[in-house]
Coordinates of C-alpha atoms in Angstrom, one line a residue:
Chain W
X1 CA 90.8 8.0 41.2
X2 CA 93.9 6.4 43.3
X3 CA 93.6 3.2 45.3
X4 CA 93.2 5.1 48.8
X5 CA 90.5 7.4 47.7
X6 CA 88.4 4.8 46.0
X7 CA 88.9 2.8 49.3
X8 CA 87.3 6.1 50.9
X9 CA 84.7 6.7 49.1
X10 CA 83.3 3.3 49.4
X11 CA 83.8 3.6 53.4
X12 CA 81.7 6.9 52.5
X13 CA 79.0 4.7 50.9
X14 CA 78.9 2.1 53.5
X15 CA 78.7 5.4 56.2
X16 CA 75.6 6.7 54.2
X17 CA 73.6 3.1 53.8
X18 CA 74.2 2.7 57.7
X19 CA 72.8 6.1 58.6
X20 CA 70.2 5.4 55.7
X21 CA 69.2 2.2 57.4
X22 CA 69.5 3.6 60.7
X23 CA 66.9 6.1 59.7
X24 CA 64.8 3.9 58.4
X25 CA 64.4 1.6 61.8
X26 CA 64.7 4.4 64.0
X27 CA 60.8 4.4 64.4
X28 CA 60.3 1.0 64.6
X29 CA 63.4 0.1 67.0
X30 CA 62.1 2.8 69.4
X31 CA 58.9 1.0 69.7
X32 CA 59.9 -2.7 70.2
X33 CA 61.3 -2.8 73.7
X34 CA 58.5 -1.4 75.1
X35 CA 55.2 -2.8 73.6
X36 CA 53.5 -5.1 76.0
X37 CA 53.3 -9.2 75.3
X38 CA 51.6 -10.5 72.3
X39 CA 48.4 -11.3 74.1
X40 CA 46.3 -10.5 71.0
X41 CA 43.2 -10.5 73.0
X42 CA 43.7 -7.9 74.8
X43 CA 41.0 -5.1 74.7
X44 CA 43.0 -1.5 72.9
X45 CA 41.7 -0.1 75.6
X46 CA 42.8 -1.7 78.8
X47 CA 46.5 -2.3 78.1
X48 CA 48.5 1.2 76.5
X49 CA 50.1 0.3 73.2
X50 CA 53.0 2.5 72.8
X51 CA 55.5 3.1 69.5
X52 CA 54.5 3.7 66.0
X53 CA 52.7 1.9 63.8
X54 CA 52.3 2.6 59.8
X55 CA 48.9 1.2 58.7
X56 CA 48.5 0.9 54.9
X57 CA 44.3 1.1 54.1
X58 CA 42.8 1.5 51.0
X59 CA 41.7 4.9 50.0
X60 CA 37.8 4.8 50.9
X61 CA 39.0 3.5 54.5
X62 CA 40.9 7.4 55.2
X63 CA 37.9 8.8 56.9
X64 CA 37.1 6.1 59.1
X65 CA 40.3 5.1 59.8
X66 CA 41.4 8.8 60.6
X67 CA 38.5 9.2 62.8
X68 CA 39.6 5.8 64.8
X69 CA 43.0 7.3 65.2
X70 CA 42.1 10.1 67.3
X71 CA 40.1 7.5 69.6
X72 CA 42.7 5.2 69.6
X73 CA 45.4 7.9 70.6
X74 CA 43.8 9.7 73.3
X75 CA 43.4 5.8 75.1
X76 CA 47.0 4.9 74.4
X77 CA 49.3 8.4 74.6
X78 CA 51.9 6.0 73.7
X79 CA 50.8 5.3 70.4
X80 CA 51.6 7.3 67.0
X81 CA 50.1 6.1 64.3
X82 CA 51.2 6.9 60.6
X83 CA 48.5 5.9 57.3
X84 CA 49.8 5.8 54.1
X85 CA 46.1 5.7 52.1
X86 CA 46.3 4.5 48.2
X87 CA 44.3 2.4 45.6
X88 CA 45.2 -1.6 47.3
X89 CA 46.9 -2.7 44.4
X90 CA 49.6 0.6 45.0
X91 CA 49.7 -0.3 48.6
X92 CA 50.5 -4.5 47.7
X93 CA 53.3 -3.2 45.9
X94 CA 54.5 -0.7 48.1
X95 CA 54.7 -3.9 50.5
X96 CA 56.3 -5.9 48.3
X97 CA 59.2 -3.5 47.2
X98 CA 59.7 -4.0 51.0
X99 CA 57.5 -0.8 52.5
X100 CA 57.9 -0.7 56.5
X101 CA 54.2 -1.3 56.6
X102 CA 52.7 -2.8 60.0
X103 CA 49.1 -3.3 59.4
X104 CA 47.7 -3.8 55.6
X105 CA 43.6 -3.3 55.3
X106 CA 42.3 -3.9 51.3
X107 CA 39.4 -3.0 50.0
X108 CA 39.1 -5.9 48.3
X109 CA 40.8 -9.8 48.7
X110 CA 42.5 -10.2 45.5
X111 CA 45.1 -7.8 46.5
X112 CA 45.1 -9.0 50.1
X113 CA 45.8 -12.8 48.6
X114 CA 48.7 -11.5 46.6
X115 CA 50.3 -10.5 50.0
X116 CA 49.4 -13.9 51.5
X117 CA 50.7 -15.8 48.8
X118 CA 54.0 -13.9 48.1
X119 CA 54.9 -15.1 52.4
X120 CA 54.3 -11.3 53.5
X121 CA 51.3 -11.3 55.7
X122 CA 49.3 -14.2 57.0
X123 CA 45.4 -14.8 58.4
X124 CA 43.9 -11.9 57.1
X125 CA 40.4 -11.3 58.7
X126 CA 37.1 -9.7 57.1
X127 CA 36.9 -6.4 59.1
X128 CA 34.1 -4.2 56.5
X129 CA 32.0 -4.6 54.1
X130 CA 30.8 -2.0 51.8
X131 CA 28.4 -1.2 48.7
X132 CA 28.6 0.5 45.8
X133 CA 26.9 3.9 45.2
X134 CA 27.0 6.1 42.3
X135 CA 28.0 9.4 42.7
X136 CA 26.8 12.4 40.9
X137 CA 27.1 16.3 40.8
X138 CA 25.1 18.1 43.7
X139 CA 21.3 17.9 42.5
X140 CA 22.0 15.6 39.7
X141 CA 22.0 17.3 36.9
X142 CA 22.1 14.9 34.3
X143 CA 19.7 13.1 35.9
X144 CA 21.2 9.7 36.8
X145 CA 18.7 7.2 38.0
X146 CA 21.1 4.2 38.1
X147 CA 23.6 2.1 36.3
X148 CA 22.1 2.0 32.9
X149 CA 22.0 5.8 32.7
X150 CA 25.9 5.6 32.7
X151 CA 26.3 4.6 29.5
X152 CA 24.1 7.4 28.0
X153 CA 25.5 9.3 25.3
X154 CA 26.4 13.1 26.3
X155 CA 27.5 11.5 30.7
X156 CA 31.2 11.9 31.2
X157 CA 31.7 8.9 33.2
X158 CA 34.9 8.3 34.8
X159 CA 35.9 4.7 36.3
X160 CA 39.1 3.5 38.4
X161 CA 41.6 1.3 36.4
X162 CA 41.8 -2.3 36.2
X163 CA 43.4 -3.9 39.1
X164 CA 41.6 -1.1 41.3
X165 CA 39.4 -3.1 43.3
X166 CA 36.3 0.1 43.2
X167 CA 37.3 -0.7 39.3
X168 CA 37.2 -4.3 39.1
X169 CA 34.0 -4.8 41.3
X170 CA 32.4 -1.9 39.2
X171 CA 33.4 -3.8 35.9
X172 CA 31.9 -6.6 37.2
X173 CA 28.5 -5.4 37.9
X174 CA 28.6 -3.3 34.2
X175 CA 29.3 -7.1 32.7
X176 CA 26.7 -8.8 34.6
X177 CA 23.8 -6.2 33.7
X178 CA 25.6 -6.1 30.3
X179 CA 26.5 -2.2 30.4
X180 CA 28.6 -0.7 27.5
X181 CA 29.6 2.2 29.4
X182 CA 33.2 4.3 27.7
X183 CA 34.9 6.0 30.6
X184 CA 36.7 9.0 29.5
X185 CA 39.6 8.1 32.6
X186 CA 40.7 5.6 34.3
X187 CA 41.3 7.0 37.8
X188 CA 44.2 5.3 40.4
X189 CA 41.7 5.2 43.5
X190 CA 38.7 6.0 44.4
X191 CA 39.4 9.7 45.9
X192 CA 40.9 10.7 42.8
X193 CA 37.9 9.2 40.3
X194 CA 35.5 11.6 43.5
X195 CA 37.7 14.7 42.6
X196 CA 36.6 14.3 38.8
X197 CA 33.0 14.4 39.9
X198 CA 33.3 17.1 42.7
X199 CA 35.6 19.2 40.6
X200 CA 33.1 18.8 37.9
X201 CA 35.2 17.4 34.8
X202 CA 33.0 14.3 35.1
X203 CA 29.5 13.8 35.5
X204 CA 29.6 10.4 37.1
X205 CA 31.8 8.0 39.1
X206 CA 31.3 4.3 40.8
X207 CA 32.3 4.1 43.9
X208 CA 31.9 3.0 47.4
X209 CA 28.6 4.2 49.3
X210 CA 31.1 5.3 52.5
X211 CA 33.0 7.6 49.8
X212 CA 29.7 9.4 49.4
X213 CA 29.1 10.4 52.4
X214 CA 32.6 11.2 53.3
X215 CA 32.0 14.0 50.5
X216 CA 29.4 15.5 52.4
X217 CA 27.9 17.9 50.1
X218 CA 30.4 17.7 47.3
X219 CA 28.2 15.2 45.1
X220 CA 25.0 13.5 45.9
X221 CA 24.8 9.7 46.1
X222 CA 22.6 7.2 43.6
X223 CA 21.8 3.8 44.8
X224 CA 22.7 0.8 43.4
X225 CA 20.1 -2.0 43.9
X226 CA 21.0 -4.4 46.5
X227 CA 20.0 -7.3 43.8
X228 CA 23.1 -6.0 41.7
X229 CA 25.7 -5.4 44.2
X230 CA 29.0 -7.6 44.3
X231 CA 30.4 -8.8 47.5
X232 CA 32.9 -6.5 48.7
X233 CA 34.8 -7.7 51.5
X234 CA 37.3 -5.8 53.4
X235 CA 40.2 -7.8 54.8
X236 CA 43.0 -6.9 57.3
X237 CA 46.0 -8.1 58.5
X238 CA 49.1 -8.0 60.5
X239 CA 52.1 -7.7 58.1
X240 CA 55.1 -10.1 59.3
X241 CA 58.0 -8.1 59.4
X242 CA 56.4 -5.1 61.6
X243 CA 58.4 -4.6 64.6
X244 CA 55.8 -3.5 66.7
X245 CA 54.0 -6.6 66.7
X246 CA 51.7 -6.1 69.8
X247 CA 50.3 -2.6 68.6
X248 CA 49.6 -3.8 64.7
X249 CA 47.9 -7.5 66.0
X250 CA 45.5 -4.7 68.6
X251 CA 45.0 -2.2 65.8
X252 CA 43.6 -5.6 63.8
X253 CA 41.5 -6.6 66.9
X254 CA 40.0 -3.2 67.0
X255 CA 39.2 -3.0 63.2
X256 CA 37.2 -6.3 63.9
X257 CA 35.6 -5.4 67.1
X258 CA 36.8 -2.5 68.5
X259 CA 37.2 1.8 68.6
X260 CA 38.3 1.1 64.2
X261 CA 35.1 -0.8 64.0
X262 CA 32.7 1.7 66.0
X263 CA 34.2 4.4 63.1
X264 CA 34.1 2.5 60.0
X265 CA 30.4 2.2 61.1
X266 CA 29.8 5.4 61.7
X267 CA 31.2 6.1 58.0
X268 CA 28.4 3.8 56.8
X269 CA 30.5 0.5 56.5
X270 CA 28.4 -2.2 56.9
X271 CA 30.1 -5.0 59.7
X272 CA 31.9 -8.3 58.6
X273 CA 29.1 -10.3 59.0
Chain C
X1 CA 85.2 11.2 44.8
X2 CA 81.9 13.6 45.9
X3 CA 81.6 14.1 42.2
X4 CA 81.4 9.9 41.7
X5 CA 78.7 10.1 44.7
X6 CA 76.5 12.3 42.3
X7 CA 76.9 10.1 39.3
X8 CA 76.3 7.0 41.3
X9 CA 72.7 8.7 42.4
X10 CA 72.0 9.0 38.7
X11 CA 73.4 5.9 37.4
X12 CA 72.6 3.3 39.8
X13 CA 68.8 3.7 39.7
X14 CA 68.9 3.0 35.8
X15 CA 71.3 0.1 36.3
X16 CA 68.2 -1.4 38.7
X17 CA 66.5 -1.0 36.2
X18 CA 68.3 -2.6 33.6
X19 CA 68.7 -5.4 35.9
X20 CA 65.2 -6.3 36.0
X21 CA 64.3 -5.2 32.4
X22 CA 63.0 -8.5 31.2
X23 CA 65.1 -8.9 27.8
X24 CA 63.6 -12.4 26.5
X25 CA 60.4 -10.6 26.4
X26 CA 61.1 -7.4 25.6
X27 CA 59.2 -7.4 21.9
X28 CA 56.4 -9.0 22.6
X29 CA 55.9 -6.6 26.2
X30 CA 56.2 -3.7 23.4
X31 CA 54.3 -5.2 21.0
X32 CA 51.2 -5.6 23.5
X33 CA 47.9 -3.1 22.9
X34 CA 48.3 -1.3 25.5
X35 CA 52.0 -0.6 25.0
X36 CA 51.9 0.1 21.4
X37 CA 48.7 2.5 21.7
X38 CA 50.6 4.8 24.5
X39 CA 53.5 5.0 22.6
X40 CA 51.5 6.1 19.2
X41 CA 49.8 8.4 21.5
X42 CA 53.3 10.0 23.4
X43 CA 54.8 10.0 20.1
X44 CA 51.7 12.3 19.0
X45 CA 51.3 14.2 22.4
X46 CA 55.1 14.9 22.6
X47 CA 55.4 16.0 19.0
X48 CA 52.0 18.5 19.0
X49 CA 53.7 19.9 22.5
X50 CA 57.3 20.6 20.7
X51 CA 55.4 22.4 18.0
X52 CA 53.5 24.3 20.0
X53 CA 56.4 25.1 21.9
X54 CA 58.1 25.8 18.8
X55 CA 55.4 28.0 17.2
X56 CA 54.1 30.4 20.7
X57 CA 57.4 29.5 22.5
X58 CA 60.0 31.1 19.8
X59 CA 58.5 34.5 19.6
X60 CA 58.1 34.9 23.6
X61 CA 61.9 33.8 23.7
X62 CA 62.3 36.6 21.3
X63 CA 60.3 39.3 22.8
X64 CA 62.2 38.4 26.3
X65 CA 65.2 38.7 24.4
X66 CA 65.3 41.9 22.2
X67 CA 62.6 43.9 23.5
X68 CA 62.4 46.1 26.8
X69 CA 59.1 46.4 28.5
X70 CA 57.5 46.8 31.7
X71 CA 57.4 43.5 33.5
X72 CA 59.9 41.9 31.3
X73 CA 61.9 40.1 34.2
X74 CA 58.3 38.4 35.9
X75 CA 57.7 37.5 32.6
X76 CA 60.5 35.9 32.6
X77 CA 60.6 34.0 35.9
X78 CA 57.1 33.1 35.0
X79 CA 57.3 31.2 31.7
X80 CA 60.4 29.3 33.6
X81 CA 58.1 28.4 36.4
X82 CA 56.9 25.3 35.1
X83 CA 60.8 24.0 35.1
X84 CA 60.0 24.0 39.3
X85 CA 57.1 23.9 40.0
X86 CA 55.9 20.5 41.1
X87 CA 53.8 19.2 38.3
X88 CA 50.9 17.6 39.5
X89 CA 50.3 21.0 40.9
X90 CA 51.1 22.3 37.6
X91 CA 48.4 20.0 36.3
X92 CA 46.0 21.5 39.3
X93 CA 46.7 24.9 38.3
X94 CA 45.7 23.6 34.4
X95 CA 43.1 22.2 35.8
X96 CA 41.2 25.0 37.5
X97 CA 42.0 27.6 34.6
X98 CA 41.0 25.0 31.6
X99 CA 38.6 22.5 33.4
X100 CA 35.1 22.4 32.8
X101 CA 34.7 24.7 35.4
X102 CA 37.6 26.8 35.3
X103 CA 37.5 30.4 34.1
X104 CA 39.2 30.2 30.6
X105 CA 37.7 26.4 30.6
X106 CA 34.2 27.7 30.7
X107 CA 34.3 29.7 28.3
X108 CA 35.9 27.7 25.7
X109 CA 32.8 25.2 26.7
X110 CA 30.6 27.3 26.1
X111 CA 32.0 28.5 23.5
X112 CA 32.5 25.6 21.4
X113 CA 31.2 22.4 23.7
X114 CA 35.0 21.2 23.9
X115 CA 37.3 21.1 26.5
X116 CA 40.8 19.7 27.5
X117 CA 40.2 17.6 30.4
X118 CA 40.0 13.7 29.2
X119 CA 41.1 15.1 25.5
X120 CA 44.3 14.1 23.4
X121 CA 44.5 18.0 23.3
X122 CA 44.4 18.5 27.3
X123 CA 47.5 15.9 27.3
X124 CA 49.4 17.9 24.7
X125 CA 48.9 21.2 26.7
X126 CA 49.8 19.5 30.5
X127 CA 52.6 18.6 28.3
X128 CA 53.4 21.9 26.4
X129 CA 53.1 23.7 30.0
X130 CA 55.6 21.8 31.9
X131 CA 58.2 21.3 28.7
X132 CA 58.1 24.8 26.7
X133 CA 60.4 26.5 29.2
X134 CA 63.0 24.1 28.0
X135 CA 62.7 25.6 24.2
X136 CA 62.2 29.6 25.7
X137 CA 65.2 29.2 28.1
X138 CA 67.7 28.0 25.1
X139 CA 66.1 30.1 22.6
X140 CA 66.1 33.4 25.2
X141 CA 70.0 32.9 25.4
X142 CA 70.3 32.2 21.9
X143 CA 68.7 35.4 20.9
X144 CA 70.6 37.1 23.6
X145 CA 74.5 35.8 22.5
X146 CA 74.5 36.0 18.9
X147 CA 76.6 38.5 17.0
X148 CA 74.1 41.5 15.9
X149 CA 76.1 42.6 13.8
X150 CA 75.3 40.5 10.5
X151 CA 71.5 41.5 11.4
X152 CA 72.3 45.1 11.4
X153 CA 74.5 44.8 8.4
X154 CA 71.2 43.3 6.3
X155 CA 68.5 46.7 8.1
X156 CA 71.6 48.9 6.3
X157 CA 71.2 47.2 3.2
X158 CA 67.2 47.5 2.9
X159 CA 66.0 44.3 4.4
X160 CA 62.7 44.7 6.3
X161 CA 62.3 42.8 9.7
X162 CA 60.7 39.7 8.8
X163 CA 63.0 38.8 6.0
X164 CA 66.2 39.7 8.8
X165 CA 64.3 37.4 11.2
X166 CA 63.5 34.4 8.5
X167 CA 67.5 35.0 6.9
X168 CA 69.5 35.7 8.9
X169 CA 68.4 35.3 13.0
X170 CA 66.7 32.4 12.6
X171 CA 70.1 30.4 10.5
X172 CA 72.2 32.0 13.2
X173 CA 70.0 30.3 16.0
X174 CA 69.1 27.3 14.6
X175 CA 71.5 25.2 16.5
X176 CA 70.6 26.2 19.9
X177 CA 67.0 26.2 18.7
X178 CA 67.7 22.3 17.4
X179 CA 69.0 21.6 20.8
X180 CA 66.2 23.2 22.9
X181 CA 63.3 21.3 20.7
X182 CA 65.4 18.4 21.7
X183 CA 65.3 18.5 25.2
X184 CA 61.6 20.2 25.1
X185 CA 60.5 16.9 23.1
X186 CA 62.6 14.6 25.4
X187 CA 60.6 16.4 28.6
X188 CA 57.2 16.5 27.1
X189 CA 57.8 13.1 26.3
X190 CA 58.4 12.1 30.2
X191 CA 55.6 14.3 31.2
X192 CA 53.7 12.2 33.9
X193 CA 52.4 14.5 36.9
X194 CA 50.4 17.0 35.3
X195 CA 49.1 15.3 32.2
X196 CA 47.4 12.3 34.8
X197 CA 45.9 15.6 37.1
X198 CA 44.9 17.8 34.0
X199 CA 44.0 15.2 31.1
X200 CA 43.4 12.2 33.0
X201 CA 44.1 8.6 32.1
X202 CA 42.7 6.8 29.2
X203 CA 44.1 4.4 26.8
X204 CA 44.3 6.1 23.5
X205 CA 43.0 9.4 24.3
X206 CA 45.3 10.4 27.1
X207 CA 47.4 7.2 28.4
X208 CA 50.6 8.4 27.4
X209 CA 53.5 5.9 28.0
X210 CA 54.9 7.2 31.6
X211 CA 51.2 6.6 32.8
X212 CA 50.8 3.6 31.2
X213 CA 54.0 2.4 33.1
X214 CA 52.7 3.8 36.8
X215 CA 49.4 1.9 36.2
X216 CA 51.3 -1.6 34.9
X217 CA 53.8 -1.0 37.9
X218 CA 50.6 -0.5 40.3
X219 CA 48.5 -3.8 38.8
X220 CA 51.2 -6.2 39.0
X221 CA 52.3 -6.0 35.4
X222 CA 55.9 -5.7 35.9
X223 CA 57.1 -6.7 33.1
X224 CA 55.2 -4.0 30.6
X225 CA 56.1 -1.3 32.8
X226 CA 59.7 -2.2 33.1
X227 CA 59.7 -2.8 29.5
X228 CA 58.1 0.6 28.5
X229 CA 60.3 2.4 30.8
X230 CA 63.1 0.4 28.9
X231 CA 62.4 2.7 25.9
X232 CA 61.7 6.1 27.6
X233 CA 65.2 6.0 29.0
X234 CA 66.9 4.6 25.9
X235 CA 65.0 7.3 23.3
X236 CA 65.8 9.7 25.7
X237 CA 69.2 9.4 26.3
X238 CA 69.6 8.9 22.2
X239 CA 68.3 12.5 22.1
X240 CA 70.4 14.0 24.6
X241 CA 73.9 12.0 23.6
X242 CA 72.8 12.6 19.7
X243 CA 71.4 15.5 19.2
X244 CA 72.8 17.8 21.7
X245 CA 76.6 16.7 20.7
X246 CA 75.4 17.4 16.9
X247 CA 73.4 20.3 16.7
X248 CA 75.8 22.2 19.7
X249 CA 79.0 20.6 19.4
X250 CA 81.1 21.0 22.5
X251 CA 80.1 24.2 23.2

């Protein structure tokens, strides 16, 4: 390659990371001169938000979230909003690898801390809580009456992985009751460890009471005694770099006391307090 | 300088990679449980898909190649159809034929109380289904090119088709064949998509080592993941620099 046409092709490459980064800010940059002043009091519904915002949630928020969304779009026609739904621990490094993320809701505060202390959100809040359910075939074939019967020989139990936070607090409840139980998979998220249920490869899965009755008649629900249930706290927050600050500090508002909280009730959530 | 644009989208990615590979720690990130129990197991996955491939994949290739029958060309674009198709929908499409629930899934359950979803065996067939086309496509052409002649030579002389086949096709092929295993085994070995969908994920039944690197890259454990991945792309470029350049030369 001669001296000019190397000299080309790197003005080539610069060309291409331009465009690429052009692209990249293109929804955010469209948003930011328009959004109203950080008041962060201010009701969703009496000031428009306008632009996009990406919200990161934990799987077993996509129902309630995506019924919010409508609500909070038909107030503010200026308002797109974009989820990208994943196990927490995906979505905290998604965010770290430097993910144009706005507004980052966990299902659990481990992964919500690693955010805080790596400088890349601040002041998360409790928004949800939630419970654990165990969720069977339709009609409960095997006959599941609660945690113990998980560890039965001849139930194909399947669990979310470590670092999961539907894993972890499961794990945690197993230990405490002293549960052997041998998952045959270790799912990513919650949705995927519900698919081995509903699709019937497993015969049981742990997860979060609102991911039952998102399934609707797909797999019926065991409870889990209140007695044995961990604390699982739901935490959102405003992610620092967004550039569409206004819009992601009222979509937080709103998950706290709002049109997000009124859905993620109505999905069975319990409130933050 | 368009052609340097497409080798920088290939080599820069690995060069990230390298740059973050963590080197002081490289042995002992290997050497953990986990690691050493998904490699055992893609060693044993990638092997039992290559000779499955090998065994069911080499007499298709054949058939394809040296016998006309109806529906020979769908055939065709079928057994290749893994090579596109995304494979976690590959591993959706295994899923609802061999699941529990799936036609041929039900009855091999009921059958025999077995089945390939959360089995060492589930992970060798998401494998065999996404890699096998690699061994029929090279083995298809093989079949296809080689001088007939010698072949023909042997029916004159009295020799009865499976003796032609074992002495003389079979030697004459061998090389492409070589190279095909090599790439099959190099591709089951990556298989990710459809063995997570169709097998599932568990250490030492089905945590093979590109799912083991997903999860570590997901949980925070960097350094396994970047040291796994380390491996995949060093035994797989070994196989494609070694044993394509020996087995097919320059041709």
């Amino acid at each position: 390659m001669s001296r000019p046409s190397s000299r080309r092709f790197l003005s080539v490459l610069a060309t291409l990371a331009v465009v690429a980064s052009a692209c990249s800010s293109s929804s955010s940059s469209k948003s930011s001169g328009t959004t109203p002043s950080n008041d962060t009091t201010t009701p969703t519904t009496s000031s428009p938000l306008t632009g996009s915002l990406d919200v990161f949630a934990a799987a077993s928020l996509t129902a309630a979230f995506n019924s919010a969304k409508t609500t909070l779009t038909s107030a503010n026609a200026g308002l797109s909003i974009t989820y990208n739904f994943a196990g927490s621990n995906t979505l905290v490094a998604q965010i770290q690898q430097g993910a144009p993320a706005d507004v980052f809701a966990s299902a659990d505060t481990a992964n919500m801390s690693k955010l805080v202390a790596a400088g890349l959100v601040k002041n998360p809040v409790v928004f949800a809580r939630n419970k654990l359910e165990i969720a069977v075939a339709p009609g409960n074939p095997k006959r599941i009456t609660g945690l113990p019967d998980l560890a039965k020989p001849g139930v194909s139990v399947v669990l979310e992985a470590v670092g999961v936070p539907a894993g972890d607090y499961t794990r945690q409840v197993l230990a405490k009751l002293h549960i052997a139980v041998t998952p045959r998979s270790l799912e990513t998220d919650v949705k995927s460890a519900l698919s081995k249920v509903t699709t019937g490869e497993a015969d049981a899965t742990v997860v979060y009471v609102t991911d039952v009755a998102a399934a609707g008649s797909a797999v019926d629900g065991v409870s889990v005694p209140d007695s044995d249930q961990p604390a699982i706290t739901y935490p959102i927050a405003v992610v620092k770099s967004t550039k569409n600050r206004s819009a992601a500090e009222a979509f937080v508002n709103s998950a706290v006391s709002g049109d997000v909280q009124r859905s993620l009730e109505a999905a069975g959530f319990l409130p933050p307090q | 300088m368009l052609a340097a644009l497409a080798l920088a989208l290939v080599v820069l990615p690995l060069a990230g990679m390298l740059q973050r590979t963590p080197w002081s720690s490289l042995f002992r990130d290997l050497s953990s449980h986990d690691a050493v129990t998904a490699i055992r197991l893609s060693v044993e996955t990638s092997l039992g898909a290559l000779g499955f491939s090998i065994l069911c994949g080499v007499p298709l290739a054949w058939l394809l190649a040296r016998r006309e029958f109806p529906g020979r060309s769908l055939i065709r674009a079928l057994v290749t159809l893994p090579m596109v198709l995304p494979p976690v929908v590959g591993g959706i499409a295994l899923l609802y034929a061999f699941g529990r629930r799936g036609f041929a899934g039900t009855v091999l359950y009921d059958l025999t109380g077995w089945r390939l979803v959360f089995n060492t065996t589930g992970a060798i067939v998401a494998e065999a289904f996404v890699a096998m086309p690699f061994l029929i496509l090279t083995a298809e052409a093989a079949f296809r090119s080689m001088d007939r002649r010698p072949e023909e030579a042997a029916a004159t002389l009295g020799a009865g088709p499976a003796y032609r086949f074992r002495r003389v096709t079979l030697p004459a092929v061998a090389p492409a064949l070589a190279a095909g295993g090599a790439l099959t085994w190099a591709r089951a070995l990556g298989e990710f998509g459809a063995t997570i969908t169709f097998a599932g994920n568990f250490p030492g039944t089905t945590q093979t080592t590109p799912l083991l690197v997903y999860l570590d890259i997901e949980s925070g454990h960097e350094n396994t993941a970047l040291a796994v991945s380390f491996l995949l792309l060093a035994v797989s470029l070994a196989v494609l620099v070694l044993l394509r350049d020996r087995w097919l030369g320059n041709s």
